[in-house]
Short mmCIF file of C-alpha atoms in Angstrom, two decimals:
data_model
loop_
_atom_site.label_atom_id
_atom_site.label_comp_id
_atom_site.label_asym_id
_atom_site.label_seq_id
_atom_site.Cartn_x
_atom_site.Cartn_y
_atom_site.Cartn_z
CA ARG A 1 83.73 80.87 99.36
CA ARG A 2 80.80 81.38 96.80
CA ALA A 3 78.74 78.86 98.64
CA ALA A 4 79.23 80.33 102.09
CA ALA A 5 78.69 83.78 100.59
CA ALA A 6 75.43 82.48 99.06
CA LEU A 7 74.24 80.65 102.48
CA ARG A 8 74.92 84.23 104.34
CA THR A 9 72.92 85.80 101.74
CA LEU A 10 69.94 83.39 102.02
CA ALA A 11 69.88 83.79 105.81
CA GLU A 12 69.74 87.55 105.58
CA LEU A 13 67.01 87.37 103.20
CA GLY A 14 65.44 84.83 105.57
CA ARG A 15 65.14 87.67 108.30
CA LYS A 16 62.54 89.26 106.04
CA THR A 17 60.75 86.40 104.40
CA GLN A 18 60.64 82.58 104.49
CA VAL A 19 63.50 80.88 102.61
CA ILE A 20 63.49 77.16 101.92
CA MET A 21 66.46 75.49 100.44
CA PHE A 22 66.76 71.74 99.34
CA THR A 23 69.99 70.11 98.85
CA HIS A 24 71.46 66.57 98.73
CA HIS A 25 74.92 67.87 99.01
CA LEU A 26 76.00 67.12 102.78
CA ARG A 27 78.88 69.55 102.36
CA LEU A 28 76.31 72.25 101.94
CA VAL A 29 74.79 71.34 105.34
CA GLU A 30 77.91 71.29 107.02
CA LEU A 31 78.75 74.51 105.62
CA ALA A 32 75.58 76.02 106.66
CA GLN A 33 76.07 74.69 110.25
CA GLN A 34 79.53 76.33 110.34
CA GLU A 35 78.71 79.63 108.67
CA LEU A 36 75.28 80.57 109.93
CA ALA A 37 74.18 81.65 113.37
CA PRO A 38 72.14 78.90 114.92
CA GLU A 39 68.86 81.57 114.97
CA ASP A 40 69.44 81.75 111.13
CA LEU A 41 69.24 77.97 110.59
CA ALA A 42 66.52 75.50 110.83
CA LEU A 43 67.79 72.01 109.39
CA TYR A 44 65.36 69.07 108.72
CA LEU A 45 67.14 66.04 107.37
CA LEU A 46 65.07 63.54 105.26
CA GLY A 47 66.05 59.97 105.02
CA GLY A 48 69.29 58.27 103.54
CA ASP A 49 72.78 59.33 104.27
CA ALA A 50 71.55 62.48 105.74
CA ALA A 51 71.37 60.80 109.31
CA GLU A 52 75.37 60.99 109.22
CA VAL A 53 75.00 64.63 109.92
CA GLU A 54 74.52 66.18 113.34
CA PRO A 55 71.05 68.15 112.81
CA VAL A 56 70.80 71.67 114.54
CA GLU A 57 67.81 72.27 116.61
CA PRO A 58 65.28 74.23 114.85
CA SER A 59 64.59 77.59 116.52
CA VAL A 60 63.30 80.50 114.31
CA PRO A 61 63.16 78.99 111.05
CA SER A 62 64.84 81.67 108.68
CA ALA A 63 66.46 79.30 106.44
CA VAL A 64 65.39 75.74 105.98
CA LEU A 65 67.71 73.05 104.63
CA GLY A 66 66.77 69.43 103.98
#
């Protein structure tokens, strides 16, 4: 719950300013994909095991996870 609330807060902030979030926790990536609207998420995966997660096509880069 707290992680989902934090992601929604970052997405809301991302509507006003650029937010960049880096994580190596694939569960947070999955949670962001579930909880955030596509226009609030631009996802960039960098190497390693990240290839196992289906990326979201970048549209309006409000929140960036990588």
